[in-house]
């Protein structure tokens, strides 16, 4: 029995991409417990509306009260004990016929205080996060395979996916034109909607995001936005134009990357939109010569550009009105934009730069790997959003590389992987104002799975409600034991008092 989709543009493009791209592999060692910055500055602000500059807001140590429709902004409290214990461990069965290059895809990972939800093929599973007796709480069966996901979740635990539903005979079976909005705690489908004129929406180019009260989807030749409350369409853009919506970034605001002109000579611009009307509030024109554009943050606005190269060369920071603040060279750094799923471009890539985390006043970027023996494996540097100047540096350890995960108030949560059989892996809280490091959770990763779990190019890594979750985005059968279930999700929580 095959668990993948029938042969289509979806699967065939996946196989072709797997055969041609080079995989970025991490070391599988055991463990127990273009243009210059000056040229880029030529890109600029074109149009502005009056309004306050939210990116200049005073840093918040504690999360402000959020309405149910707000996108969750976590401020994590340290567990009572940093000693980690397994809270979730889910293994996927029926993978015997999957192989490298033709996996069972598992896009999307979301967490509430009760549930860890994971997208797998054509369904979403909800797993309880209690330390005692973890088990599957619910399964939401979809009309087809997941094509796009968002990292965002509302304050009250709702999120969305785009699905490739089965089509009647004689129609395109590989089009991704169904949006499903669901409750993560219960697994209940709240509404679903058919995207208008989405005949060119495929897994390789469909991008989904959430902003307060709104679900927005772009697929290059069109875009659409829905009201979270009832699934009512708010606006759409499917008319023929010289520019197309390459993808959205959501969260506190809604930004869109627009690509203009022929693919052989494209130019880009970034626009801030009113989420409920689609009206343009300001436009920033990216300088010519840029190969690709990513949006690691909508507010404060941060743009990652690949200038004269396929890899990101610079970060551009803007103020709240879309005016240029600073250009930060990525020479020596590894922003990891477009690295997910080995560069295939599946499930929406515009918002994902896994080596970059953006706070209210600083952006944190991980360095390239350092191979010198006895030295830090890599490090994280804080840059000021207004000036682009470097701030404090968080050094990794020898053979213990760092991955920035997310901000928590004014702090940064960092995953530190250990290859040492004595030293555990850890999530560490780092205060960039003082340089202080505080253990958040200490734990080991399973030796046979840590190569995939600990690689953010292959797995979702997130911290939520005092727990850290590792969730693979591709699942394949074990070479030696193809009928064995395969670890898909691992969640770690702090040990309860007295343990």
CSV table of C-alpha atoms in Angstrom, one decimal:
chain,number,residue,atom,x,y,z
A,1,UNK,CA,0.0,0.0,0.0
A,2,UNK,CA,1.4,3.4,-1.0
A,3,UNK,CA,1.1,6.2,1.5
A,4,UNK,CA,2.3,8.9,-0.9
A,5,UNK,CA,0.3,10.8,-3.4
A,6,UNK,CA,-0.3,9.4,-6.9
A,7,UNK,CA,2.3,10.4,-9.5
A,8,UNK,CA,1.8,14.1,-10.3
A,9,UNK,CA,3.6,17.4,-10.6
A,10,UNK,CA,3.8,17.2,-6.7
A,11,UNK,CA,5.7,13.9,-6.5
A,12,UNK,CA,7.6,14.1,-9.8
A,13,UNK,CA,8.9,17.5,-9.0
A,14,UNK,CA,10.0,16.2,-5.6
A,15,UNK,CA,11.9,13.3,-7.1
A,16,UNK,CA,13.6,15.5,-9.7
A,17,UNK,CA,14.6,18.0,-7.0
A,18,UNK,CA,16.0,15.2,-4.8
A,19,UNK,CA,18.1,13.8,-7.6
A,20,UNK,CA,19.7,17.1,-8.5
A,21,UNK,CA,20.2,19.0,-5.3
A,22,UNK,CA,23.0,18.4,-2.8
A,23,UNK,CA,21.9,17.4,0.7
A,24,UNK,CA,23.4,19.4,3.6
A,25,UNK,CA,24.3,16.6,6.0
A,26,UNK,CA,25.2,17.0,9.7
A,27,UNK,CA,27.8,14.9,11.4
A,28,UNK,CA,26.1,11.6,12.6
A,29,UNK,CA,28.1,11.2,15.8
A,30,UNK,CA,26.5,9.6,18.9
A,31,UNK,CA,25.3,11.4,22.0
A,32,UNK,CA,23.5,10.0,25.0
A,33,UNK,CA,21.7,12.4,27.5
A,34,UNK,CA,26.1,40.7,-7.0
A,35,UNK,CA,26.0,43.8,-5.1
A,36,UNK,CA,27.7,45.5,-2.3
A,37,UNK,CA,26.0,47.0,0.8
A,38,UNK,CA,26.2,50.4,-0.8
A,39,UNK,CA,24.5,49.1,-4.0
A,40,UNK,CA,21.8,47.5,-1.8
A,41,UNK,CA,21.2,50.8,-0.2
A,42,UNK,CA,19.9,52.1,-3.6
A,43,UNK,CA,16.7,50.1,-3.0
A,44,UNK,CA,14.3,52.3,-1.2
A,45,UNK,CA,11.1,53.4,0.3
A,46,UNK,CA,8.5,54.5,-2.3
A,47,UNK,CA,5.1,55.0,-0.6
A,48,UNK,CA,4.1,55.5,3.0
A,49,UNK,CA,0.9,56.0,5.0
A,50,UNK,CA,0.8,57.8,8.2
A,51,UNK,CA,1.1,55.7,11.3
A,52,UNK,CA,3.2,54.9,14.4
A,53,UNK,CA,6.5,53.0,14.0
A,54,UNK,CA,5.8,49.7,15.9
A,55,UNK,CA,9.4,48.5,15.2
A,56,UNK,CA,10.7,51.3,17.5
A,57,UNK,CA,8.5,50.2,20.4
A,58,UNK,CA,10.2,49.8,23.7
A,59,UNK,CA,11.3,46.2,24.3
A,60,UNK,CA,8.9,44.1,26.4
A,61,UNK,CA,10.2,41.8,29.0
A,62,UNK,CA,6.7,40.4,29.6
A,63,UNK,CA,4.1,39.5,27.0
A,64,UNK,CA,1.2,42.0,26.8
A,65,UNK,CA,-2.3,40.5,27.0
A,66,UNK,CA,-3.2,39.1,23.6
A,67,UNK,CA,-6.6,38.7,22.1
A,68,UNK,CA,-7.7,35.3,20.7
A,69,UNK,CA,-7.0,36.4,17.1
A,70,UNK,CA,-3.5,37.7,17.9
A,71,UNK,CA,-0.5,35.6,16.7
A,72,UNK,CA,1.0,34.0,19.7
A,73,UNK,CA,4.2,35.7,20.9
A,74,UNK,CA,5.7,33.4,23.6
A,75,UNK,CA,7.5,34.6,26.7
A,76,UNK,CA,8.7,31.3,28.1
A,77,UNK,CA,9.1,30.7,31.8
A,78,UNK,CA,12.0,28.4,32.8
A,79,UNK,CA,10.8,24.9,33.9
A,80,UNK,CA,11.0,24.2,37.6
A,81,UNK,CA,13.9,21.9,36.9
A,82,UNK,CA,16.1,22.0,33.8
A,83,UNK,CA,16.5,18.3,33.9
A,84,UNK,CA,14.7,17.1,30.8
A,85,UNK,CA,12.3,14.1,30.5
A,86,UNK,CA,10.3,12.8,27.5
A,87,UNK,CA,6.9,14.4,27.2
A,88,UNK,CA,6.0,13.3,23.7
A,89,UNK,CA,7.4,10.5,21.6
A,90,UNK,CA,5.5,9.7,18.4
A,91,UNK,CA,6.5,7.0,15.9
A,92,UNK,CA,5.0,6.8,12.4
A,93,UNK,CA,4.2,3.3,11.0
A,94,UNK,CA,3.7,2.0,7.5
A,95,UNK,CA,6.8,3.5,6.0
A,96,UNK,CA,8.2,0.3,4.4
A,97,UNK,CA,7.9,1.5,0.8
A,98,UNK,CA,9.4,4.9,1.5
A,99,UNK,CA,13.0,5.6,0.6
A,100,UNK,CA,15.4,8.6,0.5
A,101,UNK,CA,14.2,10.9,-2.3
A,102,UNK,CA,10.6,9.7,-2.0
A,103,UNK,CA,9.7,10.2,1.7
A,104,UNK,CA,6.5,10.6,3.5
A,105,UNK,CA,6.4,14.4,4.0
A,106,UNK,CA,5.5,15.8,7.4
A,107,UNK,CA,5.2,19.6,7.2
A,108,UNK,CA,3.9,21.7,10.0
A,109,UNK,CA,4.4,21.6,13.8
A,110,UNK,CA,2.3,23.6,16.3
A,111,UNK,CA,2.1,23.5,20.1
A,112,UNK,CA,-0.3,24.7,22.8
A,113,UNK,CA,0.0,24.0,26.5
A,114,UNK,CA,-2.0,20.7,26.0
A,115,UNK,CA,-1.2,19.5,22.5
A,116,UNK,CA,1.6,19.1,20.0
A,117,UNK,CA,0.1,18.9,16.5
A,118,UNK,CA,2.1,17.5,13.6
A,119,UNK,CA,1.2,17.4,9.9
A,120,UNK,CA,1.9,14.1,8.2
A,121,UNK,CA,1.0,13.5,4.5
A,122,UNK,CA,-2.8,13.9,4.3
A,123,UNK,CA,-3.6,14.3,8.0
A,124,UNK,CA,-2.7,16.1,11.2
A,125,UNK,CA,-2.2,14.3,14.4
A,126,UNK,CA,-2.6,15.8,17.9
A,127,UNK,CA,-0.4,14.5,20.6
A,128,UNK,CA,-0.8,15.1,24.3
A,129,UNK,CA,2.1,16.8,26.0
A,130,UNK,CA,1.6,15.5,29.5
A,131,UNK,CA,4.8,13.9,30.9
A,132,UNK,CA,2.8,10.8,32.0
A,133,UNK,CA,1.3,8.6,29.4
A,134,UNK,CA,1.8,10.6,26.1
A,135,UNK,CA,-0.6,9.4,23.5
A,136,UNK,CA,-2.4,10.5,20.3
A,137,UNK,CA,-5.3,12.8,21.3
A,138,UNK,CA,-6.9,13.2,17.8
A,139,UNK,CA,-6.4,12.9,14.1
A,140,UNK,CA,-7.7,15.4,11.5
A,141,UNK,CA,-8.1,13.6,8.2
A,142,UNK,CA,-7.7,16.1,5.3
A,143,UNK,CA,-9.0,15.9,1.7
A,144,UNK,CA,-5.5,15.5,0.4
A,145,UNK,CA,-1.8,16.1,1.1
A,146,UNK,CA,-0.6,19.2,2.8
A,147,UNK,CA,1.0,21.7,0.4
A,148,UNK,CA,1.8,24.7,2.7
A,149,UNK,CA,1.9,25.4,6.4
A,150,UNK,CA,2.5,28.4,8.6
A,151,UNK,CA,4.7,28.6,11.7
A,152,UNK,CA,2.2,30.9,13.3
A,153,UNK,CA,-0.5,30.0,15.7
A,154,UNK,CA,-3.1,32.2,17.3
A,155,UNK,CA,-3.1,33.1,21.0
A,156,UNK,CA,-6.0,30.7,21.5
A,157,UNK,CA,-4.4,27.9,19.5
A,158,UNK,CA,-5.7,27.9,15.9
A,159,UNK,CA,-3.8,27.6,12.7
A,160,UNK,CA,-4.1,26.7,9.0
A,161,UNK,CA,-2.8,24.5,6.2
A,162,UNK,CA,-3.2,24.5,2.4
A,163,UNK,CA,-4.2,21.1,1.0
A,164,UNK,CA,-4.0,19.4,-2.4
A,165,UNK,CA,-7.5,17.8,-2.5
A,166,UNK,CA,-8.4,14.9,-4.7
A,167,UNK,CA,-9.9,16.2,-8.0
A,168,UNK,CA,-12.5,14.8,-10.3
A,169,UNK,CA,-11.3,12.9,-13.3
A,170,UNK,CA,-10.1,15.2,-16.2
A,171,UNK,CA,-9.0,18.0,-13.9
A,172,UNK,CA,-5.6,18.8,-12.5
A,173,UNK,CA,-5.0,16.6,-9.5
A,174,UNK,CA,-1.9,18.3,-8.3
A,175,UNK,CA,-3.3,21.8,-7.6
A,176,UNK,CA,-3.2,23.0,-4.0
A,177,UNK,CA,-6.4,25.1,-3.7
A,178,UNK,CA,-8.0,24.3,-0.4
A,179,UNK,CA,-7.4,26.1,2.9
A,180,UNK,CA,-8.2,24.4,6.2
A,181,UNK,CA,-8.4,26.3,9.5
A,182,UNK,CA,-8.4,24.2,12.6
A,183,UNK,CA,-8.2,24.1,16.4
A,184,UNK,CA,-4.9,22.6,17.7
A,185,UNK,CA,-6.3,21.6,21.1
A,186,UNK,CA,-9.3,19.7,19.7
A,187,UNK,CA,-8.4,18.8,16.1
A,188,UNK,CA,-11.7,20.3,15.0
A,189,UNK,CA,-11.9,21.7,11.5
A,190,UNK,CA,-13.3,25.2,11.9
A,191,UNK,CA,-13.7,26.0,8.2
A,192,UNK,CA,-12.3,25.2,4.8
A,193,UNK,CA,-12.3,27.3,1.7
A,194,UNK,CA,-11.5,26.9,-2.0
A,195,UNK,CA,-8.8,29.3,-3.3
A,196,UNK,CA,-10.1,31.3,-6.3
A,197,UNK,CA,-8.4,30.7,-9.7
A,198,UNK,CA,-5.5,28.8,-8.1
A,199,UNK,CA,-4.8,26.6,-11.1
A,200,UNK,CA,-1.0,27.3,-10.7
A,201,UNK,CA,-0.8,26.7,-6.9
A,202,UNK,CA,1.6,23.8,-6.4
A,203,UNK,CA,3.5,22.5,-3.4
A,204,UNK,CA,6.7,24.2,-4.8
A,205,UNK,CA,5.2,27.8,-4.8
A,206,UNK,CA,2.3,28.0,-2.4
A,207,UNK,CA,2.9,30.2,0.7
A,208,UNK,CA,0.6,30.5,3.7
A,209,UNK,CA,0.8,32.9,6.7
A,210,UNK,CA,-1.3,34.2,9.5
A,211,UNK,CA,-1.7,37.8,10.9
A,212,UNK,CA,-4.2,39.0,13.4
A,213,UNK,CA,-7.7,37.8,12.3
A,214,UNK,CA,-6.5,36.9,8.8
A,215,UNK,CA,-5.3,33.8,6.9
A,216,UNK,CA,-3.4,34.8,3.7
A,217,UNK,CA,-2.1,32.6,0.9
A,218,UNK,CA,0.0,33.4,-2.1
A,219,UNK,CA,1.0,31.2,-5.1
A,220,UNK,CA,2.9,33.5,-7.5
A,221,UNK,CA,0.1,34.1,-9.9
A,222,UNK,CA,-2.4,35.0,-7.2
A,223,UNK,CA,-3.2,35.6,-3.6
A,224,UNK,CA,-6.2,35.5,-1.3
A,225,UNK,CA,-7.0,36.4,2.3
A,226,UNK,CA,-9.7,35.0,4.6
A,227,UNK,CA,-11.4,36.1,7.9
A,228,UNK,CA,-10.3,33.7,10.7
A,229,UNK,CA,-13.7,33.9,12.3
A,230,UNK,CA,-15.8,32.4,9.5
A,231,UNK,CA,-13.6,31.7,6.5
A,232,UNK,CA,-15.2,34.6,4.5
A,233,UNK,CA,-12.9,35.8,1.7
A,234,UNK,CA,-11.7,39.3,2.4
A,235,UNK,CA,-9.8,40.1,-0.8
A,236,UNK,CA,-7.9,38.4,-3.6
A,237,UNK,CA,-5.5,39.3,-6.3
A,238,UNK,CA,-5.6,37.1,-9.5
A,239,UNK,CA,-5.4,39.7,-12.3
A,240,UNK,CA,-2.7,39.7,-14.9
A,241,UNK,CA,0.1,42.0,-13.8
A,242,UNK,CA,3.8,42.6,-14.4
A,243,UNK,CA,4.4,41.7,-10.7
A,244,UNK,CA,3.3,38.6,-8.9
A,245,UNK,CA,2.9,37.8,-5.2
A,246,UNK,CA,5.9,35.6,-4.4
A,247,UNK,CA,5.0,35.0,-0.8
A,248,UNK,CA,3.7,36.5,2.5
A,249,UNK,CA,5.2,37.0,5.9
A,250,UNK,CA,2.8,37.4,8.8
A,251,UNK,CA,2.8,37.6,12.6
A,252,UNK,CA,2.5,41.2,13.8
A,253,UNK,CA,2.0,42.6,10.3
A,254,UNK,CA,1.5,41.4,6.7
A,255,UNK,CA,4.3,41.8,4.2
A,256,UNK,CA,4.4,40.5,0.6
A,257,UNK,CA,7.4,39.9,-1.7
A,258,UNK,CA,6.5,40.8,-5.2
A,259,UNK,CA,8.6,39.6,-8.2
A,260,UNK,CA,8.4,41.7,-11.3
A,261,UNK,CA,9.4,41.0,-14.9
A,262,UNK,CA,10.6,37.9,-16.6
A,263,UNK,CA,12.2,35.1,-14.5
A,264,UNK,CA,15.5,35.7,-16.3
A,265,UNK,CA,15.6,39.3,-15.3
A,266,UNK,CA,13.4,39.7,-12.2
A,267,UNK,CA,13.3,42.6,-9.8
A,268,UNK,CA,11.7,42.6,-6.4
A,269,UNK,CA,9.8,44.9,-4.1
A,270,UNK,CA,8.4,44.4,-0.6
A,271,UNK,CA,5.1,45.8,0.4
A,272,UNK,CA,3.2,46.2,3.7
A,273,UNK,CA,-0.5,45.4,3.3
A,274,UNK,CA,-3.6,46.1,5.3
A,275,UNK,CA,-4.5,42.5,6.2
A,276,UNK,CA,-8.2,43.0,5.9
A,277,UNK,CA,-8.3,45.0,2.7
A,278,UNK,CA,-5.1,44.1,0.8
A,279,UNK,CA,-4.4,47.8,0.4
A,280,UNK,CA,-0.7,48.7,0.1
A,281,UNK,CA,0.6,50.8,3.0
A,282,UNK,CA,4.2,51.2,1.8
A,283,UNK,CA,6.5,49.8,-0.8
A,284,UNK,CA,10.3,49.2,-0.5
A,285,UNK,CA,12.0,48.6,-3.8
A,286,UNK,CA,14.8,46.1,-3.6
A,287,UNK,CA,17.9,47.0,-5.6
A,288,UNK,CA,18.5,45.4,-9.0
A,289,UNK,CA,20.7,42.3,-9.2
A,290,UNK,CA,19.1,40.4,-6.4
A,291,UNK,CA,18.4,36.7,-7.1
A,292,UNK,CA,16.0,36.0,-4.3
A,293,UNK,CA,14.2,37.6,-1.3
A,294,UNK,CA,13.1,36.3,2.0
A,295,UNK,CA,11.2,37.9,4.9
A,296,UNK,CA,12.4,36.6,8.3
A,297,UNK,CA,10.3,39.2,10.1
A,298,UNK,CA,7.3,41.4,9.2
A,299,UNK,CA,7.5,43.7,12.2
A,300,UNK,CA,10.2,44.9,12.7
A,301,UNK,CA,10.6,44.5,8.9
A,302,UNK,CA,13.7,42.6,8.0
A,303,UNK,CA,14.5,41.5,4.4
A,304,UNK,CA,17.1,38.8,3.5
A,305,UNK,CA,18.4,39.2,-0.1
A,306,UNK,CA,20.6,37.0,-2.2
A,307,UNK,CA,22.4,39.7,-4.2
A,308,UNK,CA,24.3,38.4,-7.2
A,309,UNK,CA,24.3,34.9,-5.6
A,310,UNK,CA,21.9,32.1,-4.8
A,311,UNK,CA,22.8,32.4,-1.1
A,312,UNK,CA,21.7,35.3,1.1
A,313,UNK,CA,24.3,38.0,1.1
A,314,UNK,CA,22.7,40.7,3.2
A,315,UNK,CA,19.9,41.5,5.7
A,316,UNK,CA,18.1,44.8,5.2
A,317,UNK,CA,16.3,46.4,8.1
A,318,UNK,CA,13.5,48.9,7.7
A,319,UNK,CA,11.6,51.2,10.0
A,320,UNK,CA,7.9,51.0,10.6
A,321,UNK,CA,7.2,53.1,7.5
A,322,UNK,CA,9.4,51.0,5.2
A,323,UNK,CA,12.4,53.3,5.1
A,324,UNK,CA,15.9,51.8,5.0
A,325,UNK,CA,17.7,51.6,8.3
A,326,UNK,CA,20.7,49.3,7.9
A,327,UNK,CA,22.3,46.7,5.6
A,328,UNK,CA,24.0,43.9,7.4
A,329,UNK,CA,26.5,41.8,5.5
A,330,UNK,CA,26.1,38.0,5.9
A,331,UNK,CA,29.8,37.4,5.0
A,332,UNK,CA,30.9,34.7,7.6
A,333,UNK,CA,27.3,34.0,8.7
A,334,UNK,CA,24.8,31.3,7.8
A,335,UNK,CA,21.2,32.8,7.7
A,336,UNK,CA,19.9,29.4,6.3
A,337,UNK,CA,17.3,31.0,4.1
A,338,UNK,CA,15.8,28.5,1.7
A,339,UNK,CA,17.7,25.6,3.3
A,340,UNK,CA,14.6,23.7,4.5
A,341,UNK,CA,13.9,20.4,2.8
A,342,UNK,CA,17.3,20.6,1.1
A,343,UNK,CA,16.4,23.7,-0.9
A,344,UNK,CA,13.3,22.2,-2.6
A,345,UNK,CA,11.1,25.1,-1.9
A,346,UNK,CA,8.2,23.0,-0.6
A,347,UNK,CA,5.5,24.1,1.8
A,348,UNK,CA,6.3,27.8,1.7
A,349,UNK,CA,9.8,29.2,2.3
A,350,UNK,CA,9.5,33.0,2.3
A,351,UNK,CA,9.3,33.4,6.1
A,352,UNK,CA,11.9,30.7,6.9
A,353,UNK,CA,15.5,31.8,7.6
A,354,UNK,CA,16.5,29.3,10.2
A,355,UNK,CA,19.8,31.0,11.1
A,356,UNK,CA,18.1,34.3,11.8
A,357,UNK,CA,15.9,35.3,14.7
A,358,UNK,CA,14.4,38.8,15.0
A,359,UNK,CA,13.7,40.6,18.2
A,360,UNK,CA,12.2,44.0,18.9
A,361,UNK,CA,15.5,45.9,18.7
A,362,UNK,CA,18.1,43.3,17.6
A,363,UNK,CA,18.5,40.5,15.0
A,364,UNK,CA,20.4,37.4,15.9
A,365,UNK,CA,22.4,35.5,13.2
A,366,UNK,CA,24.4,32.3,13.5
A,367,UNK,CA,27.9,32.1,12.0
A,368,UNK,CA,29.1,29.6,9.5
A,369,UNK,CA,30.5,26.4,11.0
A,370,UNK,CA,34.0,26.6,12.4
A,371,UNK,CA,36.1,23.4,11.8
A,372,UNK,CA,39.2,24.5,13.8
A,373,UNK,CA,39.9,21.9,16.5
A,374,UNK,CA,39.4,23.1,20.1
A,375,UNK,CA,37.5,26.2,19.0
A,376,UNK,CA,33.9,27.1,19.2
A,377,UNK,CA,31.9,25.1,16.6
A,378,UNK,CA,30.0,28.4,15.8
A,379,UNK,CA,28.5,31.4,17.5
A,380,UNK,CA,25.6,33.8,17.4
A,381,UNK,CA,25.9,37.6,17.0
A,382,UNK,CA,23.4,40.3,17.9
A,383,UNK,CA,23.0,43.2,15.4
A,384,UNK,CA,21.2,46.4,16.2
A,385,UNK,CA,18.2,46.8,13.9
A,386,UNK,CA,18.6,50.6,13.6
A,387,UNK,CA,22.3,50.8,13.0
A,388,UNK,CA,23.4,47.3,11.9
A,389,UNK,CA,26.2,47.5,14.4
A,390,UNK,CA,27.2,44.3,16.2
A,391,UNK,CA,26.3,43.7,19.8
A,392,UNK,CA,27.1,40.8,22.1
A,393,UNK,CA,28.3,37.5,20.8
A,394,UNK,CA,27.2,34.1,22.2
A,395,UNK,CA,30.0,31.5,21.6
A,396,UNK,CA,29.3,27.9,21.1
A,397,UNK,CA,31.6,25.2,22.4
A,398,UNK,CA,33.9,22.8,20.7
A,399,UNK,CA,31.7,20.2,19.0
A,400,UNK,CA,28.6,21.8,20.4
A,401,UNK,CA,27.1,24.0,17.7
A,402,UNK,CA,24.4,26.6,18.3
A,403,UNK,CA,21.0,27.1,16.6
A,404,UNK,CA,19.0,30.2,17.4
A,405,UNK,CA,15.4,29.1,18.0
A,406,UNK,CA,13.2,32.1,19.0
A,407,UNK,CA,13.0,35.2,21.2
A,408,UNK,CA,11.3,35.0,24.6
A,409,UNK,CA,10.6,38.5,25.8
A,410,UNK,CA,14.0,40.3,25.6
A,411,UNK,CA,16.0,37.0,25.7
A,412,UNK,CA,17.0,34.5,22.9
A,413,UNK,CA,16.4,30.8,23.3
A,414,UNK,CA,19.2,28.8,21.7
A,415,UNK,CA,19.6,25.1,21.0
A,416,UNK,CA,23.1,23.8,21.8
A,417,UNK,CA,23.7,20.3,20.4
A,418,UNK,CA,26.2,18.1,22.1
A,419,UNK,CA,28.2,15.4,20.3
A,420,UNK,CA,29.8,14.4,23.6
A,421,UNK,CA,28.6,11.2,25.3
A,422,UNK,CA,28.9,12.9,28.7
A,423,UNK,CA,27.7,16.5,28.1
A,424,UNK,CA,23.9,16.7,27.4
A,425,UNK,CA,22.3,18.8,24.6
A,426,UNK,CA,20.5,21.9,25.9
A,427,UNK,CA,18.2,24.7,25.2
A,428,UNK,CA,19.8,27.8,26.8
A,429,UNK,CA,18.3,31.2,27.6
A,430,UNK,CA,20.6,34.0,26.5
A,431,UNK,CA,20.3,37.6,27.7
A,432,UNK,CA,21.9,39.7,24.9
A,433,UNK,CA,22.1,42.8,27.2
A,434,UNK,CA,24.2,41.1,29.8
A,435,UNK,CA,25.6,38.1,28.1
A,436,UNK,CA,24.2,35.8,30.8
A,437,UNK,CA,23.4,32.2,29.9
A,438,UNK,CA,20.8,30.2,31.8
A,439,UNK,CA,20.0,26.5,31.2
A,440,UNK,CA,16.4,26.1,30.1
A,441,UNK,CA,16.4,22.3,29.5
A,442,UNK,CA,19.1,19.7,29.5
A,443,UNK,CA,18.5,16.4,27.6
A,444,UNK,CA,19.9,13.7,25.4
A,445,UNK,CA,18.7,12.9,21.9
A,446,UNK,CA,18.3,9.3,20.6
A,447,UNK,CA,21.6,8.3,18.9
A,448,UNK,CA,20.0,6.8,15.8
A,449,UNK,CA,17.8,9.9,15.2
A,450,UNK,CA,19.7,12.9,16.5
A,451,UNK,CA,21.3,13.6,13.1
A,452,UNK,CA,17.9,14.5,11.7
A,453,UNK,CA,16.2,15.8,14.8
A,454,UNK,CA,19.0,18.3,15.6
A,455,UNK,CA,19.3,19.6,12.1
A,456,UNK,CA,17.0,22.6,11.7
A,457,UNK,CA,17.2,22.1,7.9
A,458,UNK,CA,15.4,18.7,8.4
A,459,UNK,CA,13.3,19.2,11.5
A,460,UNK,CA,11.1,21.8,13.2
A,461,UNK,CA,12.6,22.8,16.5
A,462,UNK,CA,10.4,24.9,18.7
A,463,UNK,CA,10.0,25.9,22.4
A,464,UNK,CA,6.5,26.3,23.7
A,465,UNK,CA,5.0,26.3,27.2
A,466,UNK,CA,8.2,25.2,28.9
A,467,UNK,CA,8.9,22.3,26.5
A,468,UNK,CA,11.2,21.8,23.5
A,469,UNK,CA,10.0,19.8,20.5
A,470,UNK,CA,11.9,18.2,17.6
A,471,UNK,CA,9.7,17.1,14.7
A,472,UNK,CA,11.0,15.7,11.4
A,473,UNK,CA,9.8,17.1,8.1
A,474,UNK,CA,10.6,13.9,6.1
A,475,UNK,CA,10.0,10.3,7.2
A,476,UNK,CA,11.5,7.3,5.5
A,477,UNK,CA,11.8,3.6,6.5
A,478,UNK,CA,14.8,2.4,8.3
A,479,UNK,CA,17.2,0.7,5.9
A,480,UNK,CA,17.9,-2.3,8.1
A,481,UNK,CA,14.4,-2.6,9.6
A,482,UNK,CA,11.9,-1.2,7.0
A,483,UNK,CA,8.8,-2.4,8.8
A,484,UNK,CA,9.7,-0.7,12.1
A,485,UNK,CA,7.9,2.5,13.1
A,486,UNK,CA,10.1,5.6,12.7
A,487,UNK,CA,10.5,8.4,15.3
A,488,UNK,CA,8.7,11.5,14.0
A,489,UNK,CA,8.3,13.7,17.0
A,490,UNK,CA,10.2,14.0,20.3
A,491,UNK,CA,9.2,16.5,23.0
A,492,UNK,CA,11.1,17.2,26.2
A,493,UNK,CA,9.8,18.8,29.4
A,494,UNK,CA,11.4,19.7,32.7
A,495,UNK,CA,11.3,17.0,35.4
A,496,UNK,CA,8.5,17.4,37.9
A,497,UNK,CA,9.6,18.3,41.5
A,498,UNK,CA,10.9,15.3,43.4
A,499,UNK,CA,12.0,13.4,40.2
